[in-house]
Structures are given as C-alpha cells and as structure tokens.
mmCIF file of C-alpha atoms in Angstrom:
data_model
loop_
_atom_site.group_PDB
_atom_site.id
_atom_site.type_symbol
_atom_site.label_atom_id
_atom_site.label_comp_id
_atom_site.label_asym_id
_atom_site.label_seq_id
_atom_site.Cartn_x
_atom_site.Cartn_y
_atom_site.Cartn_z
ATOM 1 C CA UNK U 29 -12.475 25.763 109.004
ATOM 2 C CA UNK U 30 -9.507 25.777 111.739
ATOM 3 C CA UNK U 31 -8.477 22.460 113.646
ATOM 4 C CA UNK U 32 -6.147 22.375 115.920
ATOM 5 C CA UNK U 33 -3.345 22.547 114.108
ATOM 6 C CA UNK U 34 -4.123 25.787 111.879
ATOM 7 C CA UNK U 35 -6.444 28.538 111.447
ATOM 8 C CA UNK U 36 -9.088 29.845 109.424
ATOM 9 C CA UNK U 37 -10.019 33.075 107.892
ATOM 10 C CA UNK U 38 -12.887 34.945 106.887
ATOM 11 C CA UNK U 39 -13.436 39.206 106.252
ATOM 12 C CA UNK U 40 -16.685 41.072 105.104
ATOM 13 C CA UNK U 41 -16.613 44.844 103.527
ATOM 14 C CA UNK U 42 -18.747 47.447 104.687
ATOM 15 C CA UNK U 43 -18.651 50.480 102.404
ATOM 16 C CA UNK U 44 -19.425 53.568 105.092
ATOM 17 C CA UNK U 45 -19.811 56.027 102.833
ATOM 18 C CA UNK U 46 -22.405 54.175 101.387
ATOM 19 C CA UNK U 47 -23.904 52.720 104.147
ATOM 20 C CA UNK U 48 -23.951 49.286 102.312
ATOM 21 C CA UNK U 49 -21.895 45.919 101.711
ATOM 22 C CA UNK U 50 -18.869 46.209 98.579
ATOM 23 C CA UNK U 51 -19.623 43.360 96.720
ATOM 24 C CA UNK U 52 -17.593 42.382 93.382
ATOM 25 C CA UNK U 53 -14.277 43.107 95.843
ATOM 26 C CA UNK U 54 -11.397 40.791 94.809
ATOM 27 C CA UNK U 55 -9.410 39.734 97.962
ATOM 28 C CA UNK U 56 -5.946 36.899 98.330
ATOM 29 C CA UNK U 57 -5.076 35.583 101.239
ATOM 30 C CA UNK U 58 -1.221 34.417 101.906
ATOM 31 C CA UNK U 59 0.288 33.030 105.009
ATOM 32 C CA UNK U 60 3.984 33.482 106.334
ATOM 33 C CA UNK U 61 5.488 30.692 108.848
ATOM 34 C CA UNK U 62 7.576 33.076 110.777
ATOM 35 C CA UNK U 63 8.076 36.749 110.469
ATOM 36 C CA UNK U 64 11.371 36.270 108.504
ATOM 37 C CA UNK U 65 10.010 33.922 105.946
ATOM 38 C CA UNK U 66 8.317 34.494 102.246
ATOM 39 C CA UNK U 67 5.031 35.229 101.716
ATOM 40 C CA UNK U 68 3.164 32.554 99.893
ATOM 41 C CA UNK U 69 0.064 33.200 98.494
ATOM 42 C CA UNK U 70 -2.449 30.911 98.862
ATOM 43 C CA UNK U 71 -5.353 31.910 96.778
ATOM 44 C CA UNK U 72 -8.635 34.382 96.655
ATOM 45 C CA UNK U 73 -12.000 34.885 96.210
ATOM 46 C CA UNK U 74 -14.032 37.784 95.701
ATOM 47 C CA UNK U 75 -16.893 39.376 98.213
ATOM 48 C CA UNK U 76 -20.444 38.509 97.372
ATOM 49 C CA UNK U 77 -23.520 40.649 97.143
ATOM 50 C CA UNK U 78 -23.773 40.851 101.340
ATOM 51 C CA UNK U 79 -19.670 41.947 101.121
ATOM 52 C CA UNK U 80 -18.523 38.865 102.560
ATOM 53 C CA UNK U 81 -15.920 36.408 101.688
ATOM 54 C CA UNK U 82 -16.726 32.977 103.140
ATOM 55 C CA UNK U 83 -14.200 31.074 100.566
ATOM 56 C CA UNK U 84 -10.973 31.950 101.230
ATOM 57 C CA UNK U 85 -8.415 29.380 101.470
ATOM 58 C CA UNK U 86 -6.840 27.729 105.000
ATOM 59 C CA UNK U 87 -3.336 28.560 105.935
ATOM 60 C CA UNK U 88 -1.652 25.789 106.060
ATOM 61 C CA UNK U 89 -0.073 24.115 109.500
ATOM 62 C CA UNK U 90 2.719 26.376 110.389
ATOM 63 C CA UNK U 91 1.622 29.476 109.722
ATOM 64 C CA UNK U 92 2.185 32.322 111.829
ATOM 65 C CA UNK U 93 0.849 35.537 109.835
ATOM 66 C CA UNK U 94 -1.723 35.774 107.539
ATOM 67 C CA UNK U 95 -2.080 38.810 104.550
ATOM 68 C CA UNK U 96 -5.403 40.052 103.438
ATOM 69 C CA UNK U 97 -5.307 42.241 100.346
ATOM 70 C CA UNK U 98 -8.030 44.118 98.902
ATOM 71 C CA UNK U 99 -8.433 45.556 95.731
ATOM 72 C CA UNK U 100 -10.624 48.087 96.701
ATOM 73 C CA UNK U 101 -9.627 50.467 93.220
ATOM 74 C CA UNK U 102 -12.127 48.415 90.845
ATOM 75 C CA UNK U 103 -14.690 48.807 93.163
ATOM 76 C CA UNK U 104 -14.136 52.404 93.309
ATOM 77 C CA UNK U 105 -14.113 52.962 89.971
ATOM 78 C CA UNK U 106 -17.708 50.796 89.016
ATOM 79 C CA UNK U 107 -19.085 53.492 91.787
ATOM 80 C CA UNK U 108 -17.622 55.979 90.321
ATOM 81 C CA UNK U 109 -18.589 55.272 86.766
ATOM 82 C CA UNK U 110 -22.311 54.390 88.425
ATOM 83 C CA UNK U 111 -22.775 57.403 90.015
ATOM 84 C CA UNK U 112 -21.742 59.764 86.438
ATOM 85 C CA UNK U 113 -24.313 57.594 84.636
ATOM 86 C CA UNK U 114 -27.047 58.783 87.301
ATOM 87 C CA UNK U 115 -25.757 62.328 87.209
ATOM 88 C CA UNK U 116 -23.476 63.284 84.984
ATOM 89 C CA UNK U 117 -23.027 66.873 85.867
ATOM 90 C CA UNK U 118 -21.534 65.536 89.184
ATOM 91 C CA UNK U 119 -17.947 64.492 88.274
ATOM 92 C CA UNK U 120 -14.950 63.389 90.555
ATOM 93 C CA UNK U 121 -11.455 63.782 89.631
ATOM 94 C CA UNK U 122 -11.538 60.067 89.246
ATOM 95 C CA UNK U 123 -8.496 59.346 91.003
ATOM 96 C CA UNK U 124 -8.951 56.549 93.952
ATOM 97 C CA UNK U 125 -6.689 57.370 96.647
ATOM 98 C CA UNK U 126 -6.424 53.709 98.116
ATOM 99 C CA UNK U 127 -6.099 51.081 95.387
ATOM 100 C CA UNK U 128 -5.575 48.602 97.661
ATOM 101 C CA UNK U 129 -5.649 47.775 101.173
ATOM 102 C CA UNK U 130 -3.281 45.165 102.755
ATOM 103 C CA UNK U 131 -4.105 44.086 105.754
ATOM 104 C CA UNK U 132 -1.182 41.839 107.780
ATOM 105 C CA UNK U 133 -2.236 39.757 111.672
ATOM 106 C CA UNK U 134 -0.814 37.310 113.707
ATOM 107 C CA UNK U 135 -2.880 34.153 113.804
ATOM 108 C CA UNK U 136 -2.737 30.678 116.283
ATOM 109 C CA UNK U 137 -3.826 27.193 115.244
ATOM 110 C CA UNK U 138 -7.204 26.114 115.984
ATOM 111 C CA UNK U 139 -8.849 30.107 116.292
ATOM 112 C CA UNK U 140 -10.972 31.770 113.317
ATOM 113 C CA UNK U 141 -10.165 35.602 112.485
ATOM 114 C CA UNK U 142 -12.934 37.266 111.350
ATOM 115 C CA UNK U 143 -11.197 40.675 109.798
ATOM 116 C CA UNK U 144 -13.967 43.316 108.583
ATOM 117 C CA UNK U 145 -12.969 46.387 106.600
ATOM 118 C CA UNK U 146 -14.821 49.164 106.934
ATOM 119 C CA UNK U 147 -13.826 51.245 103.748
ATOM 120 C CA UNK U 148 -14.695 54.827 102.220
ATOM 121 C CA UNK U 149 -12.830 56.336 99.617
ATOM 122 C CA UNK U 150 -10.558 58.032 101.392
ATOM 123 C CA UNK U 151 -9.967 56.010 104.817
ATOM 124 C CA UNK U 152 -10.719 52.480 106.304
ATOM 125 C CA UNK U 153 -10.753 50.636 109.290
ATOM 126 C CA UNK U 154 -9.953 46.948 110.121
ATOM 127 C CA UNK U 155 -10.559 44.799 113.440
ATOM 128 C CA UNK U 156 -10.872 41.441 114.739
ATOM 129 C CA UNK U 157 -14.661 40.736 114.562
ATOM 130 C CA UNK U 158 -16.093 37.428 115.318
#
C-alpha cells in the first residue's frame, strides 16, 4: 500500500497466445533512488492461478524507479513440456526466445502502478493499468 511518502506496486500476466492468466511466474521487484544510483532489490513473489501478483514488496521512501523482472522462461518451458505430453507429434524447437522480461518506470510517493504484461512467446506488451 502507498502513503504519502512512497509508492506501491502491483502487475498481473496475461498470456495472449493463450488467451489465459500465467500463473507459477516468478517476478522481483527493486527500487533505485535516483537514476544514477544501485539497484537494490527488494524481494519477489510469484503470480497466482488468476496471473496476478498482489505481494510484492513497497519501495521504500526515496525511491524514484522501480524494476519489474519476469522470468517468463520457466513458464515457457512447463507449456511447452504440457503441450508434448498432449501431443507429442507436435514438437517446438524448444528454445524460448524471451527468458525474461525486465520491465523499468518512474514512480511518485503516494500513487499505485499497476504494470500488466501481456506476454506470448515471442513478444509482450507492458502499460500502466489501474
């Protein structure tokens, strides 16, 4: 939850190719103070069964960027290895083309940033949802 003084983040996945929510996603948060300064990660979670990520940790007072990253390979790979089980005959190359997904924004104490990816395996979108 934001105050006044920092902000607060939350993200959801939608898998488009799918048409359906990545769950099982791990994502970490960290927070800059200044665009000069270290990255300092802060902590994680993981997206639940409706692809959201309501856990994530609050940037602390200060903090002027925030870093989502996603990694989006696992995920890829359980779908991958899902899909052969079902049909065997119907093989991919394998390879994941984005591994992970790092998403970097500009926050302001006391707002929330929502930050949806919408993922497929090879392209994805971010935005500023509410």
């Amino acid at each position: 939850m934001s105050t006044s003084t920092t902000a607060s983040v939350s993200t959801h996945i939608l898998d488009t190719s799918a048409g359906r929510p990545a769950g099982g996603v791990a994502v970490r948060l960290s927070a800059r103070a200044g665009r000069d300064a270290d990255w300092r990660e802060l902590g994680g979670s993981a997206t639940d069964a409706d692809g959201r990520c309501k856990d994530l940790p609050a940037p602390p007072e200060g903090t002027t960027h925030v870093r989502l990253d996603f990694a989006v390979e696992p995920y890829f790979e359980k779908k991958q290895a899902d899909a052969q089980q079902d049909a065997p005959a119907n093989r991919d190359s394998g390879a994941v083309f984005f591994p992970e997904v790092a998403i970097t924004f500009a926050v302001t104490p006391g707002e929330h940033y929502h930050v949806p990816l919408l993922l497929n395996p090879f392209g994805y979108s971010v935005y500023r949802g509410s």
